[in-house]
Amino acid sequence: DQQVKQNSPSLSVQEGRISILNCDYTNSMFDYFLWYKKYPAEGPTFLISISSIKDKNEDGRFTVFLNKSAKHLSLHIVPSQPGDSAVYFCAARSGGTSYGKLTFGQGTILTVHP
Amino acid sequence: EAGVAQSPRYKIIEKRQSVAFWCNPISGHATLYWYQQILGQGPKLLIQFQNNGVVDDSQLPKDRFSAERLKGVDSTLKIQPAKLEDSAVYLCASSLQGWVSGANVLTFGAGSRLTVL
């Protein structure tokens, strides 16, 4: 039972254009959503998060949008840079008594071409 | 601040052998996690500690996997005996508190890559 899904295994964009990475979830009890970025041979690093009571959070070139009714979130990167090439994971935090457990999606490989 | 330290970075063993991975979390982080990441998949939680107590081990294959966190600091994950399907990267992560309000930002180590032949 995969509660967090990233249906696009890969995405390729041109430098300077917008990258849009998508994520769907099934559990209505998730209270926070996070995006992590992972380079080869390194651990995932935190990028940006959004509370389930918000619909948008922005941090520099990165914006996350949340559509609760559709159980869908997206990460926008504008403008995209070659250094953004990495695997991006969507993660969802379980609220209540789950001690902040994070459930991850499968990841999307982003390639930004110069 | 120093990050999450893990060792060894790489390990190759034959099936039915045993292996152990070590993790030193960020100082002061009460919550420690072990995730398994199989190639092409997202990280899957194996076990979560709050200080030295286990709060979630529902996805830990307890017939072969064990983990401990002595004195609420370092942690060791052991696999015995290993199977071919255990080939994966084992990621250790830590956070200040698992359930505080706000996003629970985990800081990950670089991982330990296990290959079982």
Coordinates of N, CA and C in Angstrom, one line a residue:
Chain A
D1 N 0.9 -1.2 0.0 CA 0.0 0.0 0.0 C 0.9 1.2 0.0
Q2 N 1.0 1.9 -1.2 CA 1.9 3.0 -1.3 C 1.1 4.3 -1.0
Q3 N 1.4 4.9 0.1 CA 0.6 6.1 0.5 C 1.0 7.4 -0.2
V4 N 2.3 7.4 -0.6 CA 2.9 8.5 -1.3 C 3.4 8.1 -2.6
K5 N 3.0 8.7 -3.7 CA 3.4 8.3 -5.0 C 3.9 9.4 -5.9
Q6 N 5.0 9.2 -6.5 CA 5.5 10.1 -7.5 C 5.5 9.3 -8.8
N7 N 4.6 9.6 -9.7 CA 4.3 8.8 -10.9 C 5.3 9.1 -12.0
S8 N 6.0 10.1 -12.0 CA 7.0 10.4 -13.0 C 8.4 10.0 -12.6
P9 N 9.0 8.9 -13.1 CA 10.3 8.5 -12.7 C 11.4 9.5 -13.1
S10 N 11.2 10.3 -14.1 CA 12.2 11.2 -14.6 C 11.6 12.4 -15.2
L11 N 12.4 13.5 -15.2 CA 12.0 14.8 -15.9 C 13.2 15.5 -16.4
S12 N 13.1 15.9 -17.6 CA 14.2 16.6 -18.2 C 13.8 18.0 -18.7
V13 N 14.5 19.1 -18.3 CA 14.2 20.4 -18.6 C 15.4 21.2 -19.0
Q14 N 15.2 22.3 -19.7 CA 16.3 23.2 -20.1 C 16.6 24.2 -19.0
E15 N 17.9 24.5 -18.9 CA 18.3 25.5 -18.0 C 17.5 26.8 -18.2
G16 N 17.0 27.4 -17.0 CA 16.3 28.6 -17.1 C 14.8 28.4 -17.2
R17 N 14.3 27.2 -17.5 CA 12.9 27.0 -17.6 C 12.4 26.5 -16.3
I18 N 11.1 26.3 -16.2 CA 10.5 25.8 -14.9 C 10.5 24.3 -14.9
S19 N 10.8 23.7 -13.7 CA 10.7 22.3 -13.4 C 9.5 22.1 -12.5
I20 N 8.6 21.2 -12.8 CA 7.4 20.9 -12.0 C 7.5 19.4 -11.6
L21 N 7.6 19.1 -10.4 CA 7.6 17.7 -9.9 C 6.3 17.5 -9.1
N22 N 5.7 16.3 -9.4 CA 4.4 16.1 -8.8 C 4.4 14.9 -7.8
C23 N 3.4 14.9 -6.9 CA 3.3 13.9 -5.8 C 1.9 13.8 -5.5
D24 N 1.4 12.5 -5.3 CA 0.1 12.2 -4.9 C 0.1 11.4 -3.6
Y25 N -0.9 11.6 -2.7 CA -0.9 10.8 -1.5 C -2.4 10.4 -1.3
T26 N -2.5 9.4 -0.4 CA -3.8 8.8 -0.1 C -4.3 9.0 1.3
N27 N -3.4 9.2 2.2 CA -3.7 9.3 3.7 C -4.1 10.7 4.1
S28 N -5.3 10.9 4.5 CA -5.8 12.2 4.9 C -5.2 12.7 6.2
M29 N -4.6 11.8 6.9 CA -4.0 12.1 8.2 C -2.6 12.7 8.2
F30 N -2.0 12.8 7.0 CA -0.7 13.4 6.9 C -0.9 14.9 7.2
D31 N 0.0 15.5 8.0 CA -0.1 16.9 8.5 C 1.0 17.8 7.9
Y32 N 2.0 17.2 7.4 CA 3.1 18.0 6.8 C 3.6 17.2 5.6
F33 N 4.1 18.0 4.6 CA 4.7 17.4 3.4 C 6.0 18.1 3.2
L34 N 7.0 17.3 2.8 CA 8.4 17.7 2.7 C 8.9 17.3 1.3
W35 N 9.8 18.1 0.8 CA 10.6 17.6 -0.4 C 12.1 17.5 0.0
Y36 N 12.7 16.4 -0.4 CA 14.1 16.2 -0.2 C 14.8 16.1 -1.6
K37 N 16.0 16.4 -1.6 CA 16.8 16.3 -2.8 C 18.0 15.4 -2.5
K38 N 18.3 14.5 -3.5 CA 19.4 13.6 -3.2 C 20.4 13.5 -4.4
Y39 N 21.6 13.8 -4.1 CA 22.7 13.6 -5.1 C 23.3 12.2 -5.0
P40 N 23.9 11.7 -6.0 CA 24.5 10.3 -5.9 C 25.5 10.2 -4.8
A41 N 25.5 9.1 -4.1 CA 26.4 8.8 -3.0 C 26.3 9.7 -1.8
E42 N 25.2 10.4 -1.7 CA 24.9 11.3 -0.6 C 23.5 10.9 0.0
G43 N 23.3 11.3 1.2 CA 22.0 11.1 1.8 C 21.0 12.2 1.3
P44 N 19.7 12.0 1.4 CA 18.8 13.1 1.0 C 18.9 14.3 1.9
T45 N 18.8 15.5 1.3 CA 18.8 16.7 2.1 C 17.5 17.4 2.0
F46 N 17.1 18.1 3.1 CA 15.8 18.7 3.1 C 15.8 20.0 2.2
L47 N 14.7 20.2 1.5 CA 14.6 21.3 0.6 C 13.5 22.3 1.1
I48 N 12.3 21.8 1.2 CA 11.2 22.7 1.5 C 10.0 21.9 2.1
S49 N 9.2 22.5 2.9 CA 8.0 21.8 3.5 C 6.8 22.7 3.4
I50 N 5.6 22.0 3.6 CA 4.4 22.8 3.7 C 3.4 22.1 4.7
S51 N 2.7 22.9 5.5 CA 1.7 22.3 6.4 C 0.5 22.0 5.6
S52 N -0.3 21.0 6.1 CA -1.5 20.6 5.5 C -2.6 21.7 5.5
I53 N -2.4 22.7 6.3 CA -3.4 23.8 6.4 C -3.0 25.0 5.5
K54 N -1.9 24.9 4.8 CA -1.5 25.9 3.8 C -1.7 25.3 2.4
D55 N -1.7 26.2 1.4 CA -1.7 25.8 0.0 C -0.5 26.2 -0.8
K56 N 0.4 26.9 -0.2 CA 1.6 27.4 -0.9 C 2.7 27.7 0.1
N57 N 3.9 27.4 -0.2 CA 5.0 27.8 0.5 C 6.2 28.1 -0.5
E58 N 6.9 29.2 -0.3 CA 7.9 29.6 -1.2 C 9.2 29.9 -0.5
D59 N 10.3 29.4 -1.1 CA 11.6 29.7 -0.6 C 12.6 29.8 -1.8
G60 N 12.8 31.1 -2.1 CA 13.7 31.4 -3.2 C 13.2 30.9 -4.5
R61 N 13.9 30.0 -5.2 CA 13.5 29.5 -6.5 C 12.5 28.3 -6.3
F62 N 12.3 27.9 -5.1 CA 11.5 26.7 -4.9 C 10.1 27.1 -4.3
T63 N 9.0 26.6 -4.9 CA 7.7 26.8 -4.4 C 7.0 25.4 -4.3
V64 N 6.3 25.2 -3.2 CA 5.5 23.9 -3.1 C 4.0 24.3 -3.0
F65 N 3.2 23.7 -3.8 CA 1.8 23.9 -3.8 C 1.1 22.6 -3.3
L66 N 0.1 22.8 -2.5 CA -0.7 21.7 -2.0 C -2.2 21.9 -2.3
N67 N -2.8 20.8 -2.9 CA -4.2 20.8 -3.2 C -4.8 19.6 -2.4
K68 N -5.3 20.0 -1.2 CA -5.8 18.9 -0.3 C -7.0 18.1 -0.9
S69 N -7.9 18.8 -1.6 CA -9.0 18.1 -2.1 C -8.6 17.0 -3.1
A70 N -7.6 17.3 -3.9 CA -7.1 16.4 -4.8 C -6.0 15.4 -4.3
K71 N -5.6 15.7 -3.0 CA -4.5 14.9 -2.4 C -3.2 15.0 -3.3
H72 N -2.9 16.2 -3.7 CA -1.8 16.3 -4.7 C -0.9 17.5 -4.3
L73 N 0.4 17.3 -4.4 CA 1.3 18.5 -4.2 C 2.3 18.5 -5.3
S74 N 2.9 19.7 -5.5 CA 3.9 19.8 -6.6 C 5.0 20.8 -6.1
L75 N 6.1 20.5 -6.7 CA 7.3 21.4 -6.4 C 7.7 22.1 -7.7
H76 N 7.7 23.4 -7.6 CA 8.1 24.2 -8.8 C 9.5 24.8 -8.6
I77 N 10.4 24.7 -9.5 CA 11.7 25.2 -9.5 C 11.9 26.2 -10.6
V78 N 12.0 27.5 -10.3 CA 12.1 28.5 -11.3 C 13.2 29.6 -10.9
P79 N 14.2 29.8 -11.8 CA 14.5 29.1 -13.0 C 15.3 27.8 -12.6
S80 N 15.2 26.8 -13.4 CA 16.0 25.6 -13.2 C 17.5 25.8 -13.5
Q81 N 18.4 25.2 -12.7 CA 19.8 25.3 -13.0 C 20.4 23.9 -13.1
P82 N 21.5 23.8 -13.8 CA 22.1 22.4 -13.9 C 22.4 21.8 -12.5
G83 N 22.8 22.6 -11.5 CA 23.0 22.1 -10.2 C 21.8 21.5 -9.5
D84 N 20.6 21.7 -10.1 CA 19.4 21.2 -9.5 C 19.2 19.7 -9.9
S85 N 20.0 19.2 -10.9 CA 19.9 17.8 -11.3 C 20.2 16.9 -10.2
A86 N 19.2 16.1 -9.8 CA 19.2 15.2 -8.6 C 18.0 14.4 -8.6
V87 N 17.9 13.5 -7.6 CA 16.6 12.8 -7.4 C 15.8 13.6 -6.3
Y88 N 14.6 13.8 -6.6 CA 13.7 14.6 -5.7 C 12.7 13.6 -5.1
F89 N 12.6 13.6 -3.7 CA 11.7 12.8 -3.0 C 10.6 13.6 -2.3
C90 N 9.4 13.2 -2.5 CA 8.3 13.8 -1.8 C 8.1 12.9 -0.5
A91 N 7.8 13.6 0.6 CA 7.6 12.8 1.9 C 6.5 13.4 2.6
A92 N 5.8 12.6 3.4 CA 4.6 13.0 4.1 C 4.7 12.6 5.6
R93 N 4.4 13.5 6.5 CA 4.5 13.2 7.9 C 3.2 12.8 8.5
S94 N 3.3 11.7 9.3 CA 2.1 11.2 9.9 C 1.9 11.9 11.2
G95 N 0.7 12.5 11.4 CA 0.4 13.2 12.6 C 0.0 12.3 13.8
G96 N -0.5 12.9 14.8 CA -1.1 12.1 15.9 C 0.0 11.4 16.7
T97 N -0.2 10.1 16.9 CA 0.8 9.3 17.8 C 1.8 8.6 17.0
S98 N 2.0 9.0 15.7 CA 3.0 8.3 14.9 C 4.4 8.8 15.1
Y99 N 4.6 9.7 16.0 CA 6.0 10.2 16.3 C 6.7 10.8 15.1
G100 N 5.9 11.5 14.3 CA 6.5 12.2 13.2 C 7.1 11.3 12.1
K101 N 6.6 10.1 11.9 CA 7.1 9.2 10.9 C 6.9 9.8 9.5
L102 N 8.0 9.8 8.7 CA 7.9 10.2 7.3 C 7.8 9.0 6.4
T103 N 6.8 9.2 5.4 CA 6.7 8.2 4.4 C 7.1 8.8 3.1
F104 N 8.0 8.2 2.3 CA 8.5 8.7 1.1 C 7.9 8.2 -0.2
G105 N 7.9 9.0 -1.2 CA 7.6 8.5 -2.6 C 8.8 7.9 -3.2
Q106 N 8.6 7.4 -4.4 CA 9.7 6.6 -5.1 C 10.8 7.5 -5.7
G107 N 10.5 8.8 -5.8 CA 11.5 9.7 -6.3 C 11.3 10.0 -7.8
T108 N 11.8 11.2 -8.2 CA 11.8 11.7 -9.6 C 13.2 12.2 -9.9
I109 N 13.8 11.6 -11.0 CA 15.1 12.1 -11.4 C 15.0 13.3 -12.2
L110 N 15.5 14.4 -11.8 CA 15.4 15.7 -12.5 C 16.8 15.9 -13.2
T111 N 16.7 16.1 -14.5 CA 17.9 16.5 -15.3 C 17.7 17.8 -15.9
V112 N 18.6 18.8 -15.6 CA 18.5 20.1 -16.1 C 19.7 20.3 -17.1
H113 N 19.4 20.5 -18.4 CA 20.4 20.6 -19.4 C 20.8 22.0 -19.6
P114 N 22.1 22.3 -19.7 CA 22.6 23.6 -19.9 C 22.1 24.2 -21.3
Chain B
E1 N 27.5 22.5 12.5 CA 27.3 21.3 13.4 C 27.7 20.1 12.5
A2 N 28.2 19.1 13.2 CA 28.6 17.9 12.5 C 27.3 17.2 12.0
G3 N 27.4 16.4 10.9 CA 26.2 15.8 10.4 C 26.1 14.4 11.0
V4 N 25.2 13.6 10.4 CA 25.0 12.2 10.8 C 26.1 11.3 10.2
A5 N 26.8 10.6 11.0 CA 27.9 9.8 10.6 C 27.4 8.3 10.5
Q6 N 27.8 7.7 9.4 CA 27.5 6.3 9.2 C 28.7 5.5 8.7
S7 N 28.8 4.3 9.1 CA 29.9 3.4 8.6 C 29.4 1.9 8.7
P8 N 30.0 1.1 7.8 CA 30.9 1.5 6.7 C 30.1 2.1 5.5
R9 N 30.7 2.7 4.6 CA 30.0 3.3 3.4 C 29.6 2.2 2.5
Y10 N 30.4 1.1 2.4 CA 30.2 0.1 1.4 C 30.5 -1.3 2.1
K11 N 29.6 -2.3 1.8 CA 29.9 -3.6 2.3 C 29.4 -4.6 1.3
I12 N 30.2 -5.6 1.0 CA 29.8 -6.7 0.1 C 29.9 -8.0 0.9
I13 N 28.8 -8.8 1.0 CA 28.8 -10.0 1.7 C 28.1 -11.1 0.9
E14 N 28.3 -12.3 1.3 CA 27.5 -13.4 0.6 C 26.3 -13.7 1.4
K15 N 25.3 -14.2 0.7 CA 24.0 -14.5 1.4 C 24.3 -15.5 2.6
R16 N 23.5 -15.3 3.6 CA 23.5 -16.0 4.9 C 24.6 -15.5 5.8
Q17 N 25.5 -14.6 5.3 CA 26.4 -14.0 6.3 C 25.7 -12.9 7.0
S18 N 26.4 -12.3 8.0 CA 25.9 -11.2 8.8 C 26.6 -9.9 8.6
V19 N 26.0 -8.8 8.9 CA 26.6 -7.5 8.7 C 26.0 -6.5 9.7
A20 N 26.8 -5.6 10.1 CA 26.3 -4.5 11.0 C 26.7 -3.2 10.5
F21 N 25.7 -2.2 10.7 CA 25.9 -0.8 10.3 C 25.8 0.0 11.6
W22 N 26.7 1.1 11.6 CA 26.7 2.0 12.7 C 26.3 3.4 12.4
C23 N 25.7 4.1 13.3 CA 25.2 5.4 13.0 C 25.4 6.3 14.3
N24 N 26.0 7.5 14.1 CA 26.1 8.5 15.1 C 25.3 9.7 14.7
P25 N 24.2 10.0 15.4 CA 23.3 11.1 15.0 C 23.9 12.4 15.4
I26 N 23.2 13.5 15.0 CA 23.6 14.8 15.3 C 23.4 15.0 16.8
S27 N 24.3 15.6 17.5 CA 24.3 15.8 18.9 C 23.0 16.5 19.4
G28 N 22.3 15.9 20.3 CA 21.1 16.5 20.8 C 19.8 16.0 20.2
H29 N 20.0 15.3 19.1 CA 18.8 14.8 18.4 C 18.3 13.6 19.1
A30 N 17.0 13.7 19.6 CA 16.4 12.6 20.4 C 15.9 11.5 19.5
T31 N 15.5 11.8 18.3 CA 14.9 10.8 17.4 C 15.9 10.3 16.4
L32 N 15.9 9.0 16.2 CA 16.8 8.3 15.3 C 16.1 7.3 14.4
Y33 N 16.3 7.3 13.1 CA 15.6 6.5 12.2 C 16.6 5.7 11.4
W34 N 16.2 4.5 11.0 CA 16.9 3.7 10.0 C 15.9 3.4 8.9
Y35 N 16.4 3.8 7.7 CA 15.6 3.6 6.5 C 16.4 2.7 5.5
Q36 N 15.6 1.9 4.8 CA 16.2 1.1 3.7 C 15.7 1.6 2.4
Q37 N 16.7 1.9 1.5 CA 16.4 2.4 0.1 C 16.9 1.4 -0.9
I38 N 16.0 0.7 -1.5 CA 16.3 -0.3 -2.6 C 16.4 0.6 -3.9
L39 N 17.3 0.2 -4.8 CA 17.5 0.9 -6.0 C 16.2 1.2 -6.8
G40 N 15.9 2.4 -7.1 CA 14.7 2.8 -7.8 C 13.5 3.0 -7.0
Q41 N 13.7 2.9 -5.7 CA 12.5 3.1 -4.8 C 12.9 4.2 -3.8
G42 N 11.9 4.7 -3.1 CA 12.1 5.7 -2.0 C 12.5 5.0 -0.7
P43 N 13.0 5.8 0.2 CA 13.4 5.2 1.5 C 12.2 4.7 2.2
K44 N 12.4 3.5 2.8 CA 11.3 2.9 3.6 C 11.8 2.8 5.1
L45 N 11.0 3.2 6.0 CA 11.3 3.2 7.4 C 11.4 1.8 7.9
L46 N 12.5 1.5 8.5 CA 12.7 0.2 9.2 C 12.4 0.3 10.7
I47 N 13.0 1.3 11.3 CA 12.8 1.4 12.8 C 13.0 2.9 13.2
Q48 N 12.3 3.3 14.2 CA 12.4 4.7 14.7 C 12.6 4.6 16.2
F49 N 13.6 5.3 16.7 CA 13.9 5.3 18.2 C 13.6 6.7 18.7
Q50 N 13.0 6.8 19.8 CA 12.9 8.1 20.6 C 13.8 7.9 21.8
N51 N 14.9 8.6 21.9 CA 16.0 8.4 22.9 C 16.4 6.9 22.7
N52 N 16.3 6.1 23.7 CA 16.8 4.7 23.5 C 15.6 3.7 23.4
G53 N 14.4 4.2 23.2 CA 13.2 3.4 23.1 C 12.7 3.3 21.7
V54 N 12.2 2.1 21.3 CA 11.6 1.9 20.0 C 10.2 2.4 19.9
V55 N 9.9 3.3 19.0 CA 8.5 3.8 18.8 C 7.8 3.3 17.6
D56 N 8.6 2.8 16.6 CA 8.0 2.2 15.4 C 9.0 1.2 14.8
D57 N 8.6 -0.1 14.8 CA 9.4 -1.1 14.1 C 8.5 -2.0 13.3
S58 N 7.4 -1.5 12.9 CA 6.4 -2.3 12.2 C 6.9 -2.8 10.9
Q59 N 7.8 -2.2 10.2 CA 8.3 -2.7 8.9 C 9.7 -3.3 9.0
L60 N 10.1 -3.6 10.2 CA 11.4 -4.3 10.4 C 11.3 -5.8 10.3
P61 N 12.0 -6.5 9.4 CA 11.9 -8.0 9.3 C 12.6 -8.6 10.6
K62 N 11.8 -8.8 11.6 CA 12.5 -9.1 12.9 C 13.1 -10.5 13.0
D63 N 12.8 -11.3 12.0 CA 13.5 -12.6 12.0 C 14.9 -12.5 11.6
R64 N 15.3 -11.4 10.9 CA 16.7 -11.3 10.5 C 17.3 -9.9 10.8
F65 N 16.5 -8.9 11.0 CA 17.0 -7.6 11.3 C 16.9 -7.3 12.8
S66 N 17.9 -6.6 13.4 CA 17.8 -6.1 14.7 C 18.5 -4.8 14.8
A67 N 18.0 -3.9 15.8 CA 18.7 -2.6 15.9 C 18.6 -2.3 17.4
E68 N 19.6 -1.5 17.8 CA 19.6 -1.0 19.2 C 20.2 0.4 19.2
R69 N 19.8 1.1 20.2 CA 20.4 2.5 20.4 C 20.7 2.6 21.9
L70 N 21.9 2.2 22.2 CA 22.4 2.3 23.6 C 22.6 3.7 24.0
K71 N 22.1 4.0 25.2 CA 22.3 5.3 25.9 C 21.7 6.4 25.1
G72 N 20.8 6.1 24.2 CA 20.1 7.1 23.4 C 21.0 7.9 22.5
V73 N 22.1 7.4 22.1 CA 23.0 8.2 21.2 C 23.2 7.3 19.9
D74 N 24.4 6.6 19.9 CA 24.7 5.8 18.7 C 23.7 4.7 18.5
S75 N 23.7 4.2 17.3 CA 22.8 3.1 17.0 C 23.5 2.1 16.0
T76 N 23.1 0.8 16.2 CA 23.6 -0.2 15.3 C 22.5 -1.0 14.7
L77 N 22.5 -1.3 13.4 CA 21.5 -2.1 12.7 C 22.3 -3.3 12.2
K78 N 21.7 -4.5 12.6 CA 22.3 -5.8 12.2 C 21.4 -6.6 11.3
I79 N 22.0 -7.3 10.4 CA 21.2 -8.2 9.5 C 21.9 -9.6 9.6
Q80 N 21.1 -10.6 10.0 CA 21.7 -11.9 10.2 C 20.6 -13.0 10.1
P81 N 20.5 -13.9 9.1 CA 21.4 -13.9 8.0 C 20.9 -13.1 6.8
A82 N 21.8 -12.6 6.0 CA 21.4 -11.7 4.9 C 20.9 -12.5 3.8
K83 N 19.9 -11.9 3.0 CA 19.4 -12.4 1.8 C 19.7 -11.5 0.7
L84 N 19.5 -12.1 -0.5 CA 19.8 -11.3 -1.7 C 19.0 -10.0 -1.8
E85 N 17.7 -10.1 -1.3 CA 16.9 -8.9 -1.4 C 17.2 -7.8 -0.4
D86 N 18.2 -8.1 0.5 CA 18.6 -7.1 1.4 C 19.6 -6.1 0.8
S87 N 20.0 -6.3 -0.4 CA 20.9 -5.4 -1.1 C 20.2 -4.0 -1.3
A88 N 20.8 -3.0 -0.7 CA 20.1 -1.7 -0.6 C 21.1 -0.7 0.0
V89 N 20.7 0.5 0.1 CA 21.4 1.5 0.9 C 20.6 1.7 2.2
Y90 N 21.4 1.6 3.3 CA 20.8 1.8 4.6 C 21.1 3.2 5.1
L91 N 20.0 4.0 5.3 CA 20.2 5.4 5.6 C 19.8 5.6 7.1
C92 N 20.7 6.2 7.8 CA 20.3 6.6 9.2 C 20.0 8.1 9.1
A93 N 19.0 8.5 9.9 CA 18.6 9.9 10.0 C 18.3 10.3 11.4
S94 N 18.4 11.5 11.8 CA 18.0 12.0 13.1 C 17.2 13.3 13.0
S95 N 16.5 13.5 14.1 CA 15.7 14.8 14.2 C 15.6 15.2 15.7
L96 N 15.4 16.5 15.9 CA 15.3 16.9 17.3 C 14.3 16.2 18.1
Q97 N 13.1 16.2 17.6 CA 12.0 15.5 18.3 C 11.0 15.0 17.2
G98 N 10.5 13.8 17.3 CA 9.7 13.3 16.2 C 8.3 13.9 16.1
W99 N 7.8 14.5 17.2 CA 6.4 14.9 17.1 C 6.1 16.3 17.4
V100 N 7.2 17.1 17.4 CA 7.0 18.5 17.7 C 6.1 19.1 16.6
S101 N 5.5 20.2 16.9 CA 4.7 20.9 15.9 C 5.6 21.4 14.8
G102 N 5.2 21.5 13.6 CA 6.0 21.9 12.5 C 6.5 20.7 11.8
A103 N 7.1 20.9 10.7 CA 7.6 19.8 9.8 C 8.7 19.1 10.6
N104 N 8.7 17.8 10.5 CA 9.7 17.0 11.2 C 10.9 16.9 10.2
V105 N 11.9 17.8 10.3 CA 13.0 17.7 9.3 C 14.0 16.7 9.7
L106 N 14.1 15.7 9.0 CA 15.2 14.7 9.2 C 16.4 15.1 8.5
T107 N 17.6 14.9 9.2 CA 18.9 15.0 8.6 C 19.4 13.6 8.4
F108 N 19.8 13.3 7.2 CA 20.3 12.0 6.8 C 21.8 11.9 6.7
G109 N 22.3 10.7 7.0 CA 23.7 10.4 6.7 C 23.8 10.0 5.3
A110 N 25.1 9.8 4.9 CA 25.4 9.4 3.5 C 24.9 8.0 3.1
G111 N 24.7 7.2 4.1 CA 24.2 5.8 3.9 C 25.3 4.8 3.8
S112 N 24.9 3.6 4.0 CA 25.8 2.4 3.9 C 25.2 1.5 2.8
R113 N 26.0 1.3 1.7 CA 25.5 0.5 0.6 C 25.9 -0.9 0.8
L114 N 24.9 -1.8 0.9 CA 25.1 -3.2 1.1 C 24.8 -4.0 -0.2
T115 N 25.7 -4.8 -0.6 CA 25.5 -5.8 -1.7 C 25.6 -7.2 -1.2
V116 N 24.6 -8.0 -1.4 CA 24.5 -9.4 -1.0 C 24.6 -10.2 -2.2
L117 N 25.7 -11.1 -2.3 CA 25.9 -11.9 -3.5 C 25.5 -13.4 -3.2

